[in-house]
GROMACS .gro file of C-alpha atoms in nm:
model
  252
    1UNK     CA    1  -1.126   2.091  -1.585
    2UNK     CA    2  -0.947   1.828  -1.421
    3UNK     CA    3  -0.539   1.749  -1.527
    4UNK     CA    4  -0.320   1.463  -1.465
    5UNK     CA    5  -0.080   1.749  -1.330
    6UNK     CA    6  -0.390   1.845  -1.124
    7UNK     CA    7  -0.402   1.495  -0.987
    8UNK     CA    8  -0.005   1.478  -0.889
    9UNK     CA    9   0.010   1.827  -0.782
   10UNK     CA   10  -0.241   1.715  -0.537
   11UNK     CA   11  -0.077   1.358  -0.453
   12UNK     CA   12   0.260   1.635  -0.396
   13UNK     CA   13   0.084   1.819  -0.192
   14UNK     CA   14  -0.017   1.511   0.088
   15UNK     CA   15   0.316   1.278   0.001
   16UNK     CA   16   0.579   1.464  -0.190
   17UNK     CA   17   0.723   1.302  -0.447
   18UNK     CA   18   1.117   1.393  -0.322
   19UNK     CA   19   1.074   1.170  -0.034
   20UNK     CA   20   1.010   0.873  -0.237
   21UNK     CA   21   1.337   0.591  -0.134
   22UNK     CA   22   1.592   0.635  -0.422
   23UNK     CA   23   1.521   0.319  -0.568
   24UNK     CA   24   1.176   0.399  -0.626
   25UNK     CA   25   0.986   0.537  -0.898
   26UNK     CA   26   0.700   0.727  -0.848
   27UNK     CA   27   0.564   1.011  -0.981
   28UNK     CA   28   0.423   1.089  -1.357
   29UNK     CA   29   0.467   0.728  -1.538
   30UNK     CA   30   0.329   0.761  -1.873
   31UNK     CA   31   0.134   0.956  -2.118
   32UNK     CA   32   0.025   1.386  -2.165
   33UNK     CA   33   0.049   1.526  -1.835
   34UNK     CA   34  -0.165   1.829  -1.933
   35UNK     CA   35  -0.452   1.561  -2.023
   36UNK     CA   36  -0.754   1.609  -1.926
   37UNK     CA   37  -0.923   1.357  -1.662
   38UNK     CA   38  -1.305   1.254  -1.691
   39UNK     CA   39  -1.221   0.929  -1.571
   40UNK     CA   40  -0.936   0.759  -1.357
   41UNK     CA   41  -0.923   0.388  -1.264
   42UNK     CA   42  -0.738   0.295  -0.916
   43UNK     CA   43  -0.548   0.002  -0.800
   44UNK     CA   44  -0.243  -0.105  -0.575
   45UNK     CA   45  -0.077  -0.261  -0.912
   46UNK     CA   46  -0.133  -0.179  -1.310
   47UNK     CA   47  -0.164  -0.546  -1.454
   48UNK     CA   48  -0.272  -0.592  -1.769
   49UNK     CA   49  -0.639  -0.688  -1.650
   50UNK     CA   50  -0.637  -0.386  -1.493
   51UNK     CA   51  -0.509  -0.170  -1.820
   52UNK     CA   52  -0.754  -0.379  -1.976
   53UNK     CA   53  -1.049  -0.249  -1.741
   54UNK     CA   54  -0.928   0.114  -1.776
   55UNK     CA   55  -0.954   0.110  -2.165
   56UNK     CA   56  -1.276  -0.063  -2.150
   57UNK     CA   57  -1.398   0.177  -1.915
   58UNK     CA   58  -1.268   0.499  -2.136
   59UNK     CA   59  -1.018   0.631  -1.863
   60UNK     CA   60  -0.805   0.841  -1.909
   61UNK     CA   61  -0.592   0.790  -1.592
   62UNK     CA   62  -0.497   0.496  -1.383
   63UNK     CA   63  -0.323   0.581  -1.053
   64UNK     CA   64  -0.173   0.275  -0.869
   65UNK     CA   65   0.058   0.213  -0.558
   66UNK     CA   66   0.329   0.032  -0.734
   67UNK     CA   67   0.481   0.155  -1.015
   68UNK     CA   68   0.384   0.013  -1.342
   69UNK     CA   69   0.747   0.080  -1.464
   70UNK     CA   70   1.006  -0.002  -1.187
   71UNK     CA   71   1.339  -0.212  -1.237
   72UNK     CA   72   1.384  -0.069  -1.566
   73UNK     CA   73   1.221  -0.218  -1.892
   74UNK     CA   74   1.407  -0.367  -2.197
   75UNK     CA   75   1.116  -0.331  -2.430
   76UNK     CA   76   0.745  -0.283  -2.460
   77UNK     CA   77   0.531  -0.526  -2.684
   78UNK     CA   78   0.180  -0.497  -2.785
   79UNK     CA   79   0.065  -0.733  -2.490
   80UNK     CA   80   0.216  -0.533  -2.185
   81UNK     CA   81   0.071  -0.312  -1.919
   82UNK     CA   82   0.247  -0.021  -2.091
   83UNK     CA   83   0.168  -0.053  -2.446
   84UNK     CA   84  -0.177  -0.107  -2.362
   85UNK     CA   85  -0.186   0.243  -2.165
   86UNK     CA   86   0.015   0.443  -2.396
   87UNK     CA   87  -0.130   0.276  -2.748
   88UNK     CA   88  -0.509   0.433  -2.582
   89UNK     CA   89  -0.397   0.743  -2.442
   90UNK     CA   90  -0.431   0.674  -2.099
   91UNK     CA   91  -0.158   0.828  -1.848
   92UNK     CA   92  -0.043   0.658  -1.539
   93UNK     CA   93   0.075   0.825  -1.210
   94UNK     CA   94   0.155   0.625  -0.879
   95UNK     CA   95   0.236   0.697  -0.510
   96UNK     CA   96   0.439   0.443  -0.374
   97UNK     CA   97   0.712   0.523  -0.078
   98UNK     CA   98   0.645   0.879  -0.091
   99UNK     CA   99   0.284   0.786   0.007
  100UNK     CA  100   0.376   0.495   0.208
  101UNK     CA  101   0.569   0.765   0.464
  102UNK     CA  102   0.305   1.040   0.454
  103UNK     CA  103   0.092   1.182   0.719
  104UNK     CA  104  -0.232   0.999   0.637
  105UNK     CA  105  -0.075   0.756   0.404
  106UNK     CA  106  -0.072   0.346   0.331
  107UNK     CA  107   0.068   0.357   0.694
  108UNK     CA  108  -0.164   0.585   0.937
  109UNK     CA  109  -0.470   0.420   0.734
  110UNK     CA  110  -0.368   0.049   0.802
  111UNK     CA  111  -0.385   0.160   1.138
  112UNK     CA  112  -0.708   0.296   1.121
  113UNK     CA  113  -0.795   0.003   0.929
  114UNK     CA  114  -0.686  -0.214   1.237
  115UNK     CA  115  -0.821   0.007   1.468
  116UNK     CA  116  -0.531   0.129   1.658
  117UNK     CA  117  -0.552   0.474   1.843
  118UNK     CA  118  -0.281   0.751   1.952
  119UNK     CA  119  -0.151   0.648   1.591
  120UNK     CA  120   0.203   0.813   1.541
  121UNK     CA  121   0.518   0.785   1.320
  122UNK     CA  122   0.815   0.622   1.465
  123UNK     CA  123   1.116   0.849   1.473
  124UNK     CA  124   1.008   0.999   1.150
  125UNK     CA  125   1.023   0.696   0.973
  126UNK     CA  126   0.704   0.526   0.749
  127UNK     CA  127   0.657   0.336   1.045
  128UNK     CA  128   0.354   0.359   1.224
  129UNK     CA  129   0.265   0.293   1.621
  130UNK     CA  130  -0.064   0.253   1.790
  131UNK     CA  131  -0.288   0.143   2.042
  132UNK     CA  132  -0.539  -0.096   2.088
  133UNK     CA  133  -0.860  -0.035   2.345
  134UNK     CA  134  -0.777  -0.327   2.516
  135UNK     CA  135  -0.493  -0.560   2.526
  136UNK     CA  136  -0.544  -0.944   2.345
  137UNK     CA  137  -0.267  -1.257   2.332
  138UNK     CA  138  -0.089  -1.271   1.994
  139UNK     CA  139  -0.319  -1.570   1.853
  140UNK     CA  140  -0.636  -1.348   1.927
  141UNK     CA  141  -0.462  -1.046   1.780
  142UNK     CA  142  -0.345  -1.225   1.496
  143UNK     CA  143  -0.691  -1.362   1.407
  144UNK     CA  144  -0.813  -1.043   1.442
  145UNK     CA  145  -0.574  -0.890   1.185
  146UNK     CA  146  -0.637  -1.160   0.953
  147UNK     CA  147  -0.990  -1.133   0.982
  148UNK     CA  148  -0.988  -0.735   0.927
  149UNK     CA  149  -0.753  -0.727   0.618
  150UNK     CA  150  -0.900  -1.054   0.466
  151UNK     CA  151  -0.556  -1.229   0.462
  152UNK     CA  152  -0.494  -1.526   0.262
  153UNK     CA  153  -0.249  -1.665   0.510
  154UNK     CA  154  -0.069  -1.533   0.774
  155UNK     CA  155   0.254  -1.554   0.977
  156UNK     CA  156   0.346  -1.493   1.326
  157UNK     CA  157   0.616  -1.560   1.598
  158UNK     CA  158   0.488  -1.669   1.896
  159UNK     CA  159   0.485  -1.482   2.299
  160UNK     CA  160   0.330  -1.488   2.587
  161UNK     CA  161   0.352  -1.085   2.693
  162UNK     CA  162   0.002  -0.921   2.614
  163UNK     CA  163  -0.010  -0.739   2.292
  164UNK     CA  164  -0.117  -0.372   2.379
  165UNK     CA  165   0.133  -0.099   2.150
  166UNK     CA  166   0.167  -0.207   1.751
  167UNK     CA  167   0.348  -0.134   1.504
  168UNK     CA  168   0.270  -0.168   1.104
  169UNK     CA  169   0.458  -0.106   0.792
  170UNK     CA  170   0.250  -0.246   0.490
  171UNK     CA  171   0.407  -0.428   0.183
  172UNK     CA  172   0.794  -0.473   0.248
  173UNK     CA  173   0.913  -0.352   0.537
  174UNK     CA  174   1.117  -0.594   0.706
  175UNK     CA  175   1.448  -0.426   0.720
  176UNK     CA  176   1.257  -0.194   1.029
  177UNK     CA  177   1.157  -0.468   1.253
  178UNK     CA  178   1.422  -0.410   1.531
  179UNK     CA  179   1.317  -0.033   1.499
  180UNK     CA  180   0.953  -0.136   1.544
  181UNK     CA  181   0.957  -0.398   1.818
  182UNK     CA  182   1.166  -0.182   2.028
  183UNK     CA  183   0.887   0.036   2.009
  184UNK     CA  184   0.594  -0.138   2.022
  185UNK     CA  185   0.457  -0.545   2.153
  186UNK     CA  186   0.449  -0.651   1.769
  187UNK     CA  187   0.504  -0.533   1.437
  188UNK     CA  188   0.259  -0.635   1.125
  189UNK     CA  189   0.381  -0.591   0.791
  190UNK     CA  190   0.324  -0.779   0.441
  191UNK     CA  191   0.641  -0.955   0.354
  192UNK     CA  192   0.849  -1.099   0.612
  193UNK     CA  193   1.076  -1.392   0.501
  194UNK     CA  194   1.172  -1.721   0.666
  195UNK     CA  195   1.482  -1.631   0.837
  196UNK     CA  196   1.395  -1.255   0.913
  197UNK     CA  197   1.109  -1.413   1.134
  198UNK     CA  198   1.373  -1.649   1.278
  199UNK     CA  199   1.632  -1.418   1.356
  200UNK     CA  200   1.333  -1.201   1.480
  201UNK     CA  201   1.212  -1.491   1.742
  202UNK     CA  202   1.567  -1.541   1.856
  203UNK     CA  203   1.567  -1.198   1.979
  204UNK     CA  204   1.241  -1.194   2.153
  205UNK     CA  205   1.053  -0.980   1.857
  206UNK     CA  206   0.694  -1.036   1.806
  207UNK     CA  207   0.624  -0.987   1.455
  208UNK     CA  208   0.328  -1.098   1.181
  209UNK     CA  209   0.375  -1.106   0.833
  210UNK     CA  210   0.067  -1.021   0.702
  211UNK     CA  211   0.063  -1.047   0.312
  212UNK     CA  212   0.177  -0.752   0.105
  213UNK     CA  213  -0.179  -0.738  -0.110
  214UNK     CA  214  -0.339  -0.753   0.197
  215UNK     CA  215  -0.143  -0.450   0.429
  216UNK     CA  216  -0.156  -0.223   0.114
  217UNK     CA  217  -0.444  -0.231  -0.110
  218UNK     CA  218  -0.743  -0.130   0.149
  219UNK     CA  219  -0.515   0.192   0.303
  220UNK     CA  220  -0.432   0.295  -0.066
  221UNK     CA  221  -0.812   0.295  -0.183
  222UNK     CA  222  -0.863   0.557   0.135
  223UNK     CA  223  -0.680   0.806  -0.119
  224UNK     CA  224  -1.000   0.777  -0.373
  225UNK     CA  225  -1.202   0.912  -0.108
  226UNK     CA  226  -1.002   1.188  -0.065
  227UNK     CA  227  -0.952   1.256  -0.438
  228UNK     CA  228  -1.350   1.230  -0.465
  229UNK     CA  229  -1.408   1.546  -0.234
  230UNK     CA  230  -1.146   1.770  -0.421
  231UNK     CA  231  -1.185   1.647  -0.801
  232UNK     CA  232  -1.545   1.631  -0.803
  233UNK     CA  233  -1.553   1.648  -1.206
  234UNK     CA  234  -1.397   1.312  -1.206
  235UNK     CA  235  -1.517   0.977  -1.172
  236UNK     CA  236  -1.297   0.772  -0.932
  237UNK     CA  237  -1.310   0.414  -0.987
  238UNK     CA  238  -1.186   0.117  -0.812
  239UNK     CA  239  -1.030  -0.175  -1.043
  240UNK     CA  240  -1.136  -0.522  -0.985
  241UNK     CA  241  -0.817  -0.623  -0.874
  242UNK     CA  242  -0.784  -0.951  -0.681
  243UNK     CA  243  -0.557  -1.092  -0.413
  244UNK     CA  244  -0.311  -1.290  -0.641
  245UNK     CA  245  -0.206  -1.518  -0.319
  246UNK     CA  246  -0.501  -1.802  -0.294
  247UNK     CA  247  -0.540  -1.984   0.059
  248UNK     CA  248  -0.547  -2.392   0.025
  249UNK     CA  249  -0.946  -2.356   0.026
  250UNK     CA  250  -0.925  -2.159  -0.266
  251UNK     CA  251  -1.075  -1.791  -0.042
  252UNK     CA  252  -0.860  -1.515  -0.071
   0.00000   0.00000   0.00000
């Protein structure tokens, strides 16, 4: 018999929880952590469609990226994320920074994602730096990332240097781009904003802001294969969850 503790004990083992960033909140979320798991819905974010899904499904687990409870919360009503999980019995656990900065986390599987070899952390930091085969100009290189994550827009400064070494740090990780682009040609992460790409093209940083759906949700659904192989009583399944960013066409 499978546990939620099972589940987190295992999460622990690959991405321990004390290395989560002390404004996170990771970890054990909501309901009987002794519970027994037939069934546990995944996503990168536990919105209420995907709550929804998990009841209608009977699980009795969903395990996310984000935390379903981060900020603090004033209340729970009937219509919210939480009530619906707790009202049905279904627990929630999520691995968010301590997973981002793992060995074979978010970060070392958007680089396999993107292809990049020799794949290594950055002075111990969540930051991942790689190789590709052969070098490519930033437009080419930036298609290709766009075309390999599916992204519903992206972002780039411009250069004229080849683009062999990268550097990725899915979702939010702007604050590490001088870290990064000292160490590699460019640096893709999700959400870059308007002046951090300025200030980044002023001092000769190459950097592509990728979308945050889009650098986290594919290298946190490698985890369900791994759970798969060790938890074979359970049935793993992925949530419909859609990119919430539309392009002006309407694709995602």
């Amino acid at each position: 018999m499978t546990t939620v503790k099972n589940i987190y004990d295992y999460i622990n083992s690959i991405a321990p929880y004390d290395t989560q960033e002390e404004w996170d909140n990771s970890g054990h979320l909501i309901g009987d952590f002794r519970a027994e798991v037939k069934k546990c819905v995944m996503a990168l974010d536990a919105t209420k469609e995907v709550c929804s899904f998990a009841k209608d499904v009977g699980a009795d687990l969903v395990l996310t990226h984000h935390p379903i409870i981060f900020g603090g919360i004033t209340d729970v009503v009937s219509d919210s994320a939480v009530y619906m999980l707790a009202s049905n019995g279904i627990a929630a656990l999520c691995a968010h920074t301590n997973y981002d900065a793992a060995n074979g986390g978010i970060n070392d599987a958007l680089a396999e994602i993107l292809g990049l070899k020799n794949a290594e952390h950055i002075d111990g930091t969540l930051i991942v730096k790689g190789e590709l085969e052969n070098e490519m100009s930033i437009d080419d290189f930036a298609e290709l990332v766009s075309d390999v994550l599916g992204c519903a827009g992206i972002r780039y400064t411009d250069t004229e240097k080849a683009i062999k070494t990268v550097a990725v740090g899915g979702g939010a990780c702007e604050e590490y781009t001088e870290l990064a682009c000292n160490n590699a040609d460019v640096f893709i992460t999700g959400d870059m904003k308007y002046h951090g790409m300025l200030d980044a093209y002023e001092n000769g940083f190459t950097v592509i802001s990728a979308g945050h759906f889009e650098t986290e949700y594919a290298a946190f659904m490698t985890l369900k294969d791994k759970l798969e192989k060790l938890f074979v009583d359970v049935e793993f399944i992925s949530a419909e969850q859609p990119n919430p960013v539309k392009s002006v066409n309407g694709i995602q």
